[in-house]
Every structure is written in C-alpha cells, then in structure tokens.
Coordinates of C-alpha atoms (C1' of nucleotides) in Angstrom, one line a residue:
Chain A
M1 CA -4.3 84.7 168.5
P2 CA -3.1 84.0 164.9
P3 CA -0.2 81.6 164.4
A4 CA 3.2 83.1 163.8
A5 CA 4.3 83.5 160.2
P6 CA 6.2 80.3 159.2
E7 CA 9.4 82.0 158.3
A8 CA 9.2 85.0 160.6
P9 CA 12.7 86.1 161.5
V10 CA 13.4 85.3 165.1
K11 CA 15.6 87.7 167.0
P12 CA 18.2 85.6 168.9
P13 CA 18.5 86.2 172.7
T14 CA 21.1 88.7 173.6
S15 CA 23.0 86.3 175.8
L16 CA 23.5 83.9 172.8
V17 CA 24.7 86.8 170.6
R18 CA 27.3 87.8 173.2
R19 CA 28.5 84.3 173.8
A20 CA 28.9 83.7 170.0
R21 CA 30.7 86.9 169.4
K22 CA 33.1 86.3 172.3
I23 CA 34.1 82.9 170.7
H24 CA 34.5 84.6 167.4
R25 CA 36.8 87.2 168.9
V26 CA 39.0 84.6 170.5
L27 CA 39.1 82.6 167.2
A28 CA 40.2 85.7 165.4
E29 CA 43.1 86.2 167.8
T30 CA 44.0 82.5 167.6
Y31 CA 44.0 82.2 163.8
P32 CA 45.0 85.7 162.6
E33 CA 46.0 84.3 159.2
A34 CA 42.7 82.5 158.6
G35 CA 41.4 82.9 155.1
C36 CA 40.9 81.3 151.7
E37 CA 43.8 79.0 150.9
L38 CA 43.0 78.4 147.3
D39 CA 45.2 80.2 144.7
F40 CA 43.2 82.2 142.2
R41 CA 43.4 85.4 140.1
T42 CA 39.8 85.7 138.9
P43 CA 36.3 84.7 140.1
F44 CA 36.3 82.1 137.4
E45 CA 39.5 80.5 138.7
L46 CA 38.2 80.5 142.3
L47 CA 34.9 79.0 141.2
V48 CA 36.7 76.1 139.4
A49 CA 39.2 75.7 142.2
T50 CA 36.4 75.5 144.7
V51 CA 34.6 72.8 142.8
L52 CA 37.8 70.8 142.6
S53 CA 38.4 71.2 146.3
A54 CA 35.5 68.9 147.3
Q55 CA 36.8 66.1 149.4
T56 CA 40.4 67.1 148.9
T57 CA 42.9 69.5 150.4
D58 CA 43.4 73.0 149.1
R59 CA 47.1 72.2 148.6
R60 CA 46.3 69.4 146.2
V61 CA 44.0 71.7 144.2
N62 CA 46.7 74.4 144.1
A63 CA 49.0 71.8 142.6
V64 CA 46.9 71.4 139.5
T65 CA 45.2 74.7 138.9
P66 CA 48.3 76.4 137.4
A67 CA 48.4 73.9 134.6
L68 CA 44.6 73.9 134.2
F69 CA 44.3 77.7 133.9
A70 CA 47.3 77.9 131.6
A71 CA 45.6 75.7 129.2
Y72 CA 42.1 77.0 129.8
P73 CA 42.2 80.6 131.2
D74 CA 38.4 81.3 131.0
A75 CA 35.0 79.8 130.7
A76 CA 35.0 79.8 126.9
A77 CA 38.2 77.9 126.8
L78 CA 37.3 75.3 129.4
A79 CA 33.8 74.8 127.8
A80 CA 35.6 73.9 124.6
A81 CA 38.2 71.7 126.3
D82 CA 38.8 68.0 125.6
R83 CA 37.3 66.0 128.4
T84 CA 40.1 63.6 128.7
A85 CA 42.8 66.3 128.8
V86 CA 41.0 68.0 131.7
E87 CA 40.6 64.7 133.5
E88 CA 44.3 64.1 133.3
I89 CA 45.2 67.5 134.7
I90 CA 42.8 67.2 137.7
R91 CA 43.1 63.5 138.3
S92 CA 45.1 63.8 141.5
T93 CA 42.3 65.8 143.2
G94 CA 40.0 62.8 143.3
F95 CA 36.4 62.4 142.0
Y96 CA 37.9 63.6 138.8
R97 CA 35.2 62.4 136.4
A98 CA 32.4 64.0 138.3
K99 CA 34.5 67.2 138.7
T100 CA 35.3 67.3 135.0
D101 CA 31.6 67.1 134.3
S102 CA 31.0 69.9 136.7
V103 CA 33.7 72.3 135.5
L104 CA 33.0 71.7 131.8
G105 CA 29.3 72.0 132.5
L106 CA 29.5 75.1 134.5
S107 CA 31.8 76.7 131.9
A108 CA 29.3 76.0 129.2
A109 CA 26.5 77.4 131.4
L110 CA 28.6 80.6 132.0
V111 CA 29.1 81.0 128.3
E112 CA 25.5 80.4 127.4
R113 CA 23.8 82.3 130.2
Y114 CA 26.2 84.8 131.6
D115 CA 28.3 85.8 128.6
G116 CA 31.2 83.8 130.2
E117 CA 31.3 85.9 133.4
V118 CA 30.8 84.5 136.8
P119 CA 27.6 85.9 138.3
A120 CA 27.9 87.6 141.7
R121 CA 24.6 86.4 143.1
L122 CA 23.9 83.3 145.1
R123 CA 20.7 82.4 143.2
D124 CA 22.6 82.4 139.9
L125 CA 25.7 80.6 141.1
V126 CA 23.7 77.6 142.6
T127 CA 22.1 77.0 139.2
L128 CA 25.5 76.0 137.7
P129 CA 26.2 72.3 137.5
G130 CA 28.5 71.2 140.4
V131 CA 28.0 74.4 142.3
G132 CA 26.1 74.1 145.6
R133 CA 25.5 76.6 148.3
K134 CA 28.8 76.1 150.0
T135 CA 30.8 76.6 146.8
A136 CA 28.7 79.6 145.8
N137 CA 29.3 81.3 149.2
V138 CA 33.1 80.7 148.9
V139 CA 33.1 82.5 145.6
L140 CA 30.9 85.3 146.8
G141 CA 32.9 85.9 150.0
N142 CA 36.4 85.6 148.5
A143 CA 36.2 86.7 144.8
F144 CA 33.5 89.3 145.3
D145 CA 33.0 91.3 148.4
V146 CA 29.6 89.7 149.1
P147 CA 29.4 88.4 152.7
G148 CA 28.5 84.7 152.9
L149 CA 28.6 81.9 155.4
T150 CA 30.2 78.8 154.0
V151 CA 28.5 76.0 155.9
D152 CA 30.6 73.0 155.4
T153 CA 30.9 69.9 157.7
H154 CA 33.3 71.8 160.1
F155 CA 31.1 74.8 160.4
A156 CA 28.0 72.7 161.0
R157 CA 29.8 70.6 163.7
L158 CA 31.1 73.6 165.6
V159 CA 28.0 75.7 165.7
R160 CA 26.3 72.6 167.1
R161 CA 28.9 72.1 169.8
F162 CA 28.8 75.8 170.6
E163 CA 25.0 75.5 170.7
W164 CA 24.6 78.5 168.5
V165 CA 21.9 76.4 166.8
D166 CA 19.7 73.5 167.9
D167 CA 20.5 70.0 166.7
D168 CA 17.7 69.9 164.2
V169 CA 18.8 73.2 162.7
A170 CA 22.4 72.0 162.5
K171 CA 21.3 69.2 160.2
D172 CA 20.1 71.7 157.6
P173 CA 22.8 73.9 156.1
V174 CA 20.3 76.5 154.9
K175 CA 18.7 76.8 158.4
T176 CA 22.1 76.9 159.9
E177 CA 23.2 79.7 157.6
H178 CA 20.2 81.8 158.6
A179 CA 20.4 81.1 162.3
V180 CA 24.1 81.8 162.5
G181 CA 23.8 84.8 160.2
A182 CA 21.4 86.4 162.7
L183 CA 24.1 86.3 165.4
F184 CA 26.7 88.4 163.5
P185 CA 26.8 91.5 161.4
R186 CA 27.0 90.7 157.7
R187 CA 30.5 92.1 157.4
D188 CA 31.8 89.3 159.7
W189 CA 30.2 86.4 157.8
T190 CA 33.1 85.5 155.5
M191 CA 35.9 85.7 158.1
L192 CA 33.7 83.9 160.7
S193 CA 33.4 81.1 158.3
H194 CA 37.1 80.9 157.8
R195 CA 37.8 81.0 161.5
L196 CA 35.3 78.3 162.4
I197 CA 36.6 76.1 159.6
W198 CA 40.2 76.6 160.7
H199 CA 39.3 75.8 164.3
G200 CA 37.4 72.7 163.1
R201 CA 40.4 71.5 161.1
R202 CA 43.1 72.2 163.7
R203 CA 41.5 71.5 167.1
C204 CA 37.8 70.8 167.2
H205 CA 37.9 67.5 165.2
A206 CA 34.9 65.4 164.6
R207 CA 35.9 62.3 166.6
K208 CA 38.5 63.4 169.1
P209 CA 38.6 67.1 169.6
A210 CA 41.8 68.5 171.2
C211 CA 39.9 70.2 174.0
G212 CA 43.0 70.5 176.1
A213 CA 44.5 72.9 173.6
C214 CA 41.3 74.7 172.8
P215 CA 41.3 78.5 173.0
V216 CA 37.6 78.7 173.5
A217 CA 37.1 75.8 175.9
H218 CA 36.0 78.2 178.6
W219 CA 32.9 79.3 176.5
C220 CA 32.2 75.9 175.0
P221 CA 29.1 74.0 176.2
A222 CA 30.5 70.8 174.7
Y223 CA 33.8 71.0 176.7
G224 CA 34.3 67.9 178.7
T225 CA 31.2 66.2 177.4
G226 CA 32.8 63.9 174.8
P227 CA 35.9 62.0 173.9
T228 CA 39.0 64.2 173.6
D229 CA 42.4 63.6 172.2
P230 CA 45.0 64.3 174.9
V231 CA 47.9 63.4 172.7
E232 CA 46.9 65.9 170.0
A233 CA 46.1 68.5 172.6
A234 CA 49.6 68.1 174.2
R235 CA 51.2 68.4 170.8
L236 CA 49.3 71.6 170.0
V237 CA 50.1 73.1 173.4
T238 CA 53.8 72.4 173.2
T239 CA 54.0 73.8 169.7
Q240 CA 52.6 77.1 171.0
G241 CA 49.3 76.1 169.3
R242 CA 50.7 77.3 166.1
A243 CA 48.4 76.9 163.1
Chain B
dA1 C1' 41.7 52.3 158.0
dT2 C1' 40.3 56.9 157.8
dC3 C1' 39.9 61.4 156.4
dC4 C1' 39.7 65.3 153.2
dC5 C1' 36.6 73.2 153.9
dG6 C1' 30.8 68.7 148.6
dA7 C1' 27.2 67.9 145.1
dG8 C1' 23.9 65.3 142.8
dG9 C1' 20.9 61.6 142.4
dG10 C1' 17.7 57.9 143.9
Chain C
dC1 C1' 17.7 59.9 154.2
dC2 C1' 20.7 57.1 151.7
dC3 C1' 24.3 56.4 148.2
dT4 C1' 28.1 57.3 144.9
dC5 C1' 32.0 59.6 143.0
dT6 C1' 38.1 59.1 143.6
dG7 C1' 43.0 59.8 144.7
dG8 C1' 46.4 60.9 148.0
dA9 C1' 48.2 61.8 152.7
dT10 C1' 48.7 60.0 157.2

DNA sequence: ATCCCGAGGG
DNA sequence: CCCTCTGGAT
C-alpha cells in the first residue's frame, strides 16, 4: 500500500467538528460585538494600522492613525514621507523604528509593484515588508471580503486548549490555520478569529484563565486542568460578564 | 514586573 | 529555535 500523500487533506472527525462549532456558537452569543477594533477607511489604512498594532493595543494605534493618514493619505504619500516625521507620529505605539521601516517599505513596494493599491491576495500581501500572515489575513478579512483566519497568540493558545489541534500543530501558525479552517465553513473564518481572540483577551488568559466566568467551560477539555484566576472570574461574573 | 490581536533575522 | 525591536498601561 503506497504511503499517503504528504499534504493530503484530512477530513476531521465529525465529533470534533460538532464540538468546535458548539463553542463558536456560544462565543458568538457571548461577544456579539466582536470585530475589528482598528479605525480605517481604506484597505491601505487598515494595512498600515495593522502593522502598527503589533505588540500594542488597538486603542493606542487609533490614537495616532488620524494624524498619520491626514499627513499621508495613501501609499505614494507615505512612501515619500520623511522618516523622522513618521517616527514622531507613531512613536507611542512602540517598536517605532522597525514599524517606520515597515510602513515606508510596504508603501514603496505598493507603489512599485501594485500601482499603489493594496493587493487582495494573501500571497501578494505577505511579500510586503513588515507584513506577515497574521497581518495579511486581518486585511483580507476586514478590508476585503476574503475569509481568513488570523492566527495570533490568543488564537493559537485557545485552539490548543480546546484541542481542536494537536500541540505540535498549534506551534505552527500555518498548520493551525489549515487544521482549524477544515472545521468551519469559509464564511465563518473571519468572525471565528475575532471571537476566539476576544475570548482569549477577556477570559482565557495565558497564565491564569478566568475559568469560573467562562461561557464555554462545559465544552473545554482544559477546564480544571491548570491554574485559574478566581478573582478575575468573580469580577467578570459580577459585572454580568460584560465585554 | 508583566503584558500588549507580530515580524524579521540569526 | 532563539533573539530583538519599544512605549505605555496596569
């Protein structure tokens, strides 16, 4: 019997699909307002804002992007910008030198290779400097209507705790994307990402998850297996678990 | 101290 | 796989 093709698509077991979709349904009810929190008007603005959002909060990015886009409304303008001026505008978002390199570089690449327009394909987006798979999928999912899973640290941690993927898969964002993508219809991918990430930020923290206030504890294989945060859980419960 | 919805480089 | 890049909020 010949060995299976290396990347042959594996159909996930029905029980896993049902378990995963149940959790997604509950998360959708728990976080009805989940979505992209970056302010943007164009794909270009979202692309730049997403690059700036690395290792910072969306709120801090939203505080600087109005000034940034007023001065540099498109790729051509930002590509021609003075580096120091951009650094000053985005300084408060952290990593500002690397981020300035990225946004100037990606703007130049957009002008040179895409006539200043943001491409709506993953394989094009990830060739831009400072744009990785996560950033690319944020732009695809929120600025274009292209479904994409945004596998960030929260997403990876949660799908591991839910045991939607094996531990070795969870360590690899691309494998994670494919494995989780196989559990859900494409149209759910973008909102699934938002809901997982919101849940990761609000309850299912890395160190001490608030399992006592968790809406999906009943379906979580990791429930009761690790350290939890009773104080945070109590706070979330008494505040009606409001996001 | 610790954490933030990352990406690139060695 | 490791490291670095950075300021601000808590």
